[in-house]
């Protein structure tokens, strides 16, 4: 995952993946942020998009957290995946 626009003062990134078409925990995690421009494979855990039927819309949300735990900024992306 490539990172850009991370605000100054960020110490952690909270990453969440959700399926807006179904109630299912796809995982995510919290990653210590030290100015890196990408996250290596395995930095957090998630279950990739694999709908059982039809088309599902998957969202990845990233929150930049300050040392206090407050959210400095957030970003998200969505994409549809269709069952095969």
mmCIF file of N, CA and C in Angstrom:
data_model
loop_
_atom_site.group_PDB
_atom_site.id
_atom_site.type_symbol
_atom_site.label_atom_id
_atom_site.label_comp_id
_atom_site.label_asym_id
_atom_site.label_seq_id
_atom_site.Cartn_x
_atom_site.Cartn_y
_atom_site.Cartn_z
ATOM 1 N N UNK A 1 0.854 -1.162 0.000
ATOM 2 C CA UNK A 1 0.000 0.000 0.000
ATOM 3 C C UNK A 1 0.903 1.228 0.000
ATOM 4 N N UNK A 2 0.659 2.136 -0.924
ATOM 5 C CA UNK A 2 1.430 3.370 -1.024
ATOM 6 C C UNK A 2 0.764 4.453 -0.184
ATOM 7 N N UNK A 3 1.572 5.240 0.519
ATOM 8 C CA UNK A 3 1.067 6.306 1.384
ATOM 9 C C UNK A 3 1.460 7.666 0.822
ATOM 10 N N UNK A 4 0.540 8.618 0.899
ATOM 11 C CA UNK A 4 0.847 10.004 0.527
ATOM 12 C C UNK A 4 -0.090 10.924 1.294
ATOM 13 N N UNK A 5 0.346 12.150 1.517
ATOM 14 C CA UNK A 5 -0.491 13.129 2.197
ATOM 15 C C UNK A 5 -0.716 12.858 3.669
ATOM 16 N N UNK A 6 0.154 12.061 4.279
ATOM 17 C CA UNK A 6 0.018 11.766 5.709
ATOM 18 C C UNK A 6 0.365 13.035 6.487
ATOM 19 N N UNK A 7 -0.531 13.512 7.356
ATOM 20 C CA UNK A 7 -0.286 14.778 8.045
ATOM 21 C C UNK A 7 0.849 14.704 9.069
ATOM 22 N N UNK A 8 1.488 15.840 9.257
ATOM 23 C CA UNK A 8 2.527 15.961 10.274
ATOM 24 C C UNK A 8 1.911 15.663 11.638
ATOM 25 N N UNK A 9 2.649 14.978 12.495
ATOM 26 C CA UNK A 9 2.155 14.631 13.819
ATOM 27 C C UNK A 9 1.543 13.242 13.887
ATOM 28 N N UNK A 10 1.459 12.558 12.741
ATOM 29 C CA UNK A 10 0.907 11.202 12.716
ATOM 30 C C UNK A 10 1.893 10.228 13.348
ATOM 31 N N UNK A 11 1.409 9.398 14.279
ATOM 32 C CA UNK A 11 2.255 8.374 14.898
ATOM 33 C C UNK A 11 1.752 6.961 14.588
ATOM 34 N N UNK A 12 0.484 6.851 14.200
ATOM 35 C CA UNK A 12 -0.091 5.548 13.853
ATOM 36 C C UNK A 12 -1.092 5.721 12.718
ATOM 37 N N UNK A 13 -1.260 4.651 11.955
ATOM 38 C CA UNK A 13 -2.290 4.591 10.926
ATOM 39 C C UNK A 13 -3.241 3.457 11.279
ATOM 40 N N UNK A 14 -4.528 3.764 11.323
ATOM 41 C CA UNK A 14 -5.562 2.754 11.584
ATOM 42 C C UNK A 14 -6.190 2.420 10.240
ATOM 43 N N UNK A 15 -6.135 1.142 9.850
ATOM 44 C CA UNK A 15 -6.615 0.711 8.539
ATOM 45 C C UNK A 15 -7.778 -0.255 8.730
ATOM 46 N N UNK A 16 -8.869 -0.028 7.978
ATOM 47 C CA UNK A 16 -10.056 -0.874 8.078
ATOM 48 C C UNK A 16 -10.556 -1.214 6.679
ATOM 49 N N UNK A 17 -10.935 -2.453 6.467
ATOM 50 C CA UNK A 17 -11.548 -2.859 5.204
ATOM 51 C C UNK A 17 -12.947 -3.370 5.497
ATOM 52 N N UNK A 18 -13.927 -2.833 4.784
ATOM 53 C CA UNK A 18 -15.317 -3.229 4.987
ATOM 54 C C UNK A 18 -15.977 -3.547 3.647
ATOM 55 N N UNK A 19 -17.025 -4.322 3.716
ATOM 56 C CA UNK A 19 -17.852 -4.663 2.559
ATOM 57 C C UNK A 19 -19.186 -3.967 2.790
ATOM 58 N N UNK A 20 -19.478 -2.935 2.005
ATOM 59 C CA UNK A 20 -20.718 -2.182 2.226
ATOM 60 C C UNK A 20 -21.950 -2.952 1.765
ATOM 61 N N UNK A 21 -21.752 -4.090 1.122
ATOM 62 C CA UNK A 21 -22.872 -4.903 0.653
ATOM 63 C C UNK A 21 -23.193 -6.066 1.583
ATOM 64 N N UNK A 22 -22.367 -6.281 2.610
ATOM 65 C CA UNK A 22 -22.543 -7.428 3.496
ATOM 66 C C UNK A 22 -21.885 -7.130 4.839
ATOM 67 N N UNK A 23 -22.434 -7.697 5.903
ATOM 68 C CA UNK A 23 -21.832 -7.539 7.223
ATOM 69 C C UNK A 23 -20.772 -8.622 7.378
ATOM 70 N N UNK A 24 -19.509 -8.236 7.257
ATOM 71 C CA UNK A 24 -18.406 -9.185 7.357
ATOM 72 C C UNK A 24 -17.156 -8.418 7.765
ATOM 73 N N UNK A 25 -16.430 -8.935 8.726
ATOM 74 C CA UNK A 25 -15.204 -8.292 9.194
ATOM 75 C C UNK A 25 -14.044 -8.707 8.296
ATOM 76 N N UNK A 26 -13.576 -7.781 7.487
ATOM 77 C CA UNK A 26 -12.453 -8.059 6.591
ATOM 78 C C UNK A 26 -11.109 -7.736 7.230
ATOM 79 N N UNK A 27 -11.125 -7.199 8.426
ATOM 80 C CA UNK A 27 -9.879 -6.960 9.147
ATOM 81 C C UNK A 27 -9.301 -5.581 8.912
ATOM 82 N N UNK A 28 -8.013 -5.479 9.200
ATOM 83 C CA UNK A 28 -7.292 -4.222 9.137
ATOM 84 C C UNK A 28 -6.237 -4.247 10.220
ATOM 85 N N UNK A 29 -5.967 -3.102 10.796
ATOM 86 C CA UNK A 29 -5.005 -3.061 11.885
ATOM 87 C C UNK A 29 -4.454 -1.676 12.102
ATOM 88 N N UNK A 30 -3.594 -1.579 13.094
ATOM 89 C CA UNK A 30 -2.928 -0.328 13.426
ATOM 90 C C UNK A 30 -1.443 -0.497 13.153
ATOM 91 N N UNK A 31 -0.875 0.465 12.443
ATOM 92 C CA UNK A 31 0.526 0.411 12.040
ATOM 93 C C UNK A 31 1.241 1.641 12.587
ATOM 94 N N UNK A 32 2.404 1.444 13.187
ATOM 95 C CA UNK A 32 3.221 2.571 13.644
ATOM 96 C C UNK A 32 3.730 3.309 12.415
ATOM 97 N N UNK A 33 3.573 4.631 12.414
ATOM 98 C CA UNK A 33 3.998 5.452 11.279
ATOM 99 C C UNK A 33 5.257 6.224 11.643
ATOM 100 N N UNK A 34 6.301 6.040 10.827
ATOM 101 C CA UNK A 34 7.579 6.724 11.047
ATOM 102 C C UNK A 34 8.038 7.441 9.784
ATOM 103 N N UNK A 35 7.085 7.928 9.002
ATOM 104 C CA UNK A 35 7.422 8.678 7.802
ATOM 105 C C UNK A 35 7.561 7.842 6.540
ATOM 106 N N UNK A 36 7.292 6.537 6.618
ATOM 107 C CA UNK A 36 7.435 5.684 5.443
ATOM 108 C C UNK A 36 6.416 6.056 4.363
ATOM 109 N N UNK A 37 6.756 5.753 3.109
ATOM 110 C CA UNK A 37 5.878 6.075 1.982
ATOM 111 C C UNK A 37 5.088 4.866 1.487
ATOM 112 N N UNK A 38 5.298 3.725 2.126
ATOM 113 C CA UNK A 38 4.519 2.540 1.774
ATOM 114 C C UNK A 38 4.469 1.595 2.968
ATOM 115 N N UNK A 39 3.507 0.693 2.932
ATOM 116 C CA UNK A 39 3.386 -0.350 3.952
ATOM 117 C C UNK A 39 3.722 -1.678 3.299
ATOM 118 N N UNK A 40 4.577 -2.428 3.929
ATOM 119 C CA UNK A 40 4.998 -3.720 3.404
ATOM 120 C C UNK A 40 3.889 -4.757 3.569
ATOM 121 N N UNK A 41 3.924 -5.769 2.731
ATOM 122 C CA UNK A 41 3.000 -6.883 2.837
ATOM 123 C C UNK A 41 3.102 -7.466 4.246
ATOM 124 N N UNK A 42 1.962 -7.695 4.885
ATOM 125 C CA UNK A 42 1.931 -8.256 6.229
ATOM 126 C C UNK A 42 1.917 -7.216 7.338
ATOM 127 N N UNK A 43 1.967 -5.918 6.989
ATOM 128 C CA UNK A 43 1.955 -4.863 8.011
ATOM 129 C C UNK A 43 0.636 -4.864 8.786
ATOM 130 N N UNK A 44 -0.427 -5.290 8.141
ATOM 131 C CA UNK A 44 -1.723 -5.447 8.794
ATOM 132 C C UNK A 44 -2.413 -6.639 8.142
ATOM 133 N N UNK A 45 -3.435 -7.158 8.799
ATOM 134 C CA UNK A 45 -4.118 -8.359 8.297
ATOM 135 C C UNK A 45 -5.520 -8.013 7.794
ATOM 136 N N UNK A 46 -5.836 -8.550 6.638
ATOM 137 C CA UNK A 46 -7.183 -8.389 6.104
ATOM 138 C C UNK A 46 -7.507 -9.560 5.189
ATOM 139 N N UNK A 47 -8.788 -9.771 4.982
ATOM 140 C CA UNK A 47 -9.266 -10.795 4.053
ATOM 141 C C UNK A 47 -9.723 -10.077 2.798
ATOM 142 N N UNK A 48 -9.118 -10.400 1.697
ATOM 143 C CA UNK A 48 -9.385 -9.719 0.438
ATOM 144 C C UNK A 48 -10.813 -9.880 -0.050
ATOM 145 N N UNK A 49 -11.196 -9.069 -1.024
ATOM 146 C CA UNK A 49 -12.550 -9.103 -1.555
ATOM 147 C C UNK A 49 -12.822 -10.400 -2.307
ATOM 148 N N UNK A 50 -13.880 -11.069 -1.932
ATOM 149 C CA UNK A 50 -14.273 -12.324 -2.578
ATOM 150 C C UNK A 50 -15.770 -12.542 -2.328
ATOM 151 N N UNK A 51 -16.623 -11.787 -3.032
ATOM 152 C CA UNK A 51 -18.061 -11.912 -2.778
ATOM 153 C C UNK A 51 -18.579 -13.302 -3.129
ATOM 154 N N UNK A 52 -19.554 -13.766 -2.345
ATOM 155 C CA UNK A 52 -20.138 -15.082 -2.600
ATOM 156 C C UNK A 52 -21.086 -15.067 -3.794
ATOM 157 N N UNK A 53 -21.711 -13.921 -4.036
ATOM 158 C CA UNK A 53 -22.603 -13.780 -5.190
ATOM 159 C C UNK A 53 -22.782 -12.303 -5.506
ATOM 160 N N UNK A 54 -23.084 -12.015 -6.748
ATOM 161 C CA UNK A 54 -23.340 -10.642 -7.156
ATOM 162 C C UNK A 54 -22.109 -9.758 -7.070
ATOM 163 N N UNK A 55 -22.360 -8.459 -6.995
ATOM 164 C CA UNK A 55 -21.294 -7.469 -6.892
ATOM 165 C C UNK A 55 -21.326 -6.845 -5.510
ATOM 166 N N UNK A 56 -20.180 -6.772 -4.867
ATOM 167 C CA UNK A 56 -20.050 -6.146 -3.553
ATOM 168 C C UNK A 56 -19.111 -4.949 -3.678
ATOM 169 N N UNK A 57 -19.345 -3.941 -2.852
ATOM 170 C CA UNK A 57 -18.497 -2.756 -2.834
ATOM 171 C C UNK A 57 -17.633 -2.791 -1.578
ATOM 172 N N UNK A 58 -16.332 -2.780 -1.787
ATOM 173 C CA UNK A 58 -15.364 -2.867 -0.694
ATOM 174 C C UNK A 58 -14.733 -1.501 -0.469
ATOM 175 N N UNK A 59 -14.583 -1.144 0.808
ATOM 176 C CA UNK A 59 -14.020 0.149 1.195
ATOM 177 C C UNK A 59 -12.790 -0.074 2.064
ATOM 178 N N UNK A 60 -11.739 0.657 1.757
ATOM 179 C CA UNK A 60 -10.572 0.696 2.635
ATOM 180 C C UNK A 60 -10.492 2.114 3.176
ATOM 181 N N UNK A 61 -10.454 2.233 4.496
ATOM 182 C CA UNK A 61 -10.353 3.525 5.163
ATOM 183 C C UNK A 61 -9.079 3.549 5.986
ATOM 184 N N UNK A 62 -8.360 4.659 5.901
ATOM 185 C CA UNK A 62 -7.142 4.851 6.687
ATOM 186 C C UNK A 62 -7.310 6.126 7.502
ATOM 187 N N UNK A 63 -7.068 6.023 8.810
ATOM 188 C CA UNK A 63 -7.098 7.189 9.693
ATOM 189 C C UNK A 63 -5.692 7.446 10.211
ATOM 190 N N UNK A 64 -5.262 8.700 10.134
ATOM 191 C CA UNK A 64 -3.972 9.113 10.686
ATOM 192 C C UNK A 64 -4.210 9.544 12.129
ATOM 193 N N UNK A 65 -3.508 8.899 13.069
ATOM 194 C CA UNK A 65 -3.723 9.159 14.492
ATOM 195 C C UNK A 65 -2.549 9.908 15.109
ATOM 196 N N UNK A 66 -2.867 10.876 15.966
ATOM 197 C CA UNK A 66 -1.866 11.603 16.745
ATOM 198 C C UNK A 66 -1.487 10.769 17.963
ATOM 199 N N UNK A 67 -0.456 11.180 18.674
ATOM 200 C CA UNK A 67 -0.022 10.473 19.887
ATOM 201 C C UNK A 67 -1.151 10.396 20.912
ATOM 202 N N UNK A 68 -2.031 11.390 20.926
ATOM 203 C CA UNK A 68 -3.159 11.408 21.863
ATOM 204 C C UNK A 68 -4.262 10.426 21.466
ATOM 205 N N UNK A 69 -4.180 9.898 20.238
ATOM 206 C CA UNK A 69 -5.217 9.007 19.731
ATOM 207 C C UNK A 69 -6.259 9.718 18.891
ATOM 208 N N UNK A 70 -6.183 11.044 18.835
ATOM 209 C CA UNK A 70 -7.159 11.781 18.035
ATOM 210 C C UNK A 70 -6.865 11.593 16.542
ATOM 211 N N UNK A 71 -7.921 11.660 15.741
ATOM 212 C CA UNK A 71 -7.800 11.491 14.295
ATOM 213 C C UNK A 71 -7.384 12.820 13.674
ATOM 214 N N UNK A 72 -6.226 12.814 13.002
ATOM 215 C CA UNK A 72 -5.731 14.015 12.332
ATOM 216 C C UNK A 72 -6.340 14.168 10.943
ATOM 217 N N UNK A 73 -6.535 13.047 10.268
ATOM 218 C CA UNK A 73 -7.104 13.045 8.916
ATOM 219 C C UNK A 73 -7.516 11.619 8.582
ATOM 220 N N UNK A 74 -8.337 11.492 7.555
ATOM 221 C CA UNK A 74 -8.711 10.154 7.093
ATOM 222 C C UNK A 74 -8.885 10.179 5.585
ATOM 223 N N UNK A 75 -8.780 9.016 5.001
ATOM 224 C CA UNK A 75 -8.984 8.872 3.568
ATOM 225 C C UNK A 75 -9.583 7.512 3.306
ATOM 226 N N UNK A 76 -10.278 7.378 2.182
ATOM 227 C CA UNK A 76 -10.866 6.081 1.864
ATOM 228 C C UNK A 76 -10.951 5.901 0.357
ATOM 229 N N UNK A 77 -11.067 4.656 -0.033
ATOM 230 C CA UNK A 77 -11.245 4.299 -1.437
ATOM 231 C C UNK A 77 -12.224 3.139 -1.495
ATOM 232 N N UNK A 78 -13.041 3.103 -2.544
ATOM 233 C CA UNK A 78 -14.027 2.038 -2.729
ATOM 234 C C UNK A 78 -13.879 1.453 -4.121
ATOM 235 N N UNK A 79 -14.217 0.170 -4.209
ATOM 236 C CA UNK A 79 -14.152 -0.490 -5.509
ATOM 237 C C UNK A 79 -15.113 -1.677 -5.520
ATOM 238 N N UNK A 80 -15.819 -1.880 -6.642
ATOM 239 C CA UNK A 80 -16.701 -3.040 -6.733
ATOM 240 C C UNK A 80 -15.937 -4.294 -7.164
ATOM 241 N N UNK A 81 -16.349 -5.435 -6.633
ATOM 242 C CA UNK A 81 -15.838 -6.739 -7.050
ATOM 243 C C UNK A 81 -17.038 -7.638 -7.292
ATOM 244 N N UNK A 82 -17.012 -8.394 -8.374
ATOM 245 C CA UNK A 82 -18.109 -9.275 -8.739
ATOM 246 C C UNK A 82 -17.702 -10.726 -8.532
ATOM 247 N N UNK A 83 -18.627 -11.523 -8.004
ATOM 248 C CA UNK A 83 -18.368 -12.949 -7.772
ATOM 249 C C UNK A 83 -18.046 -13.637 -9.091
ATOM 250 N N UNK A 84 -17.163 -14.619 -9.007
ATOM 251 C CA UNK A 84 -16.785 -15.364 -10.223
ATOM 252 C C UNK A 84 -17.471 -16.693 -10.261
#
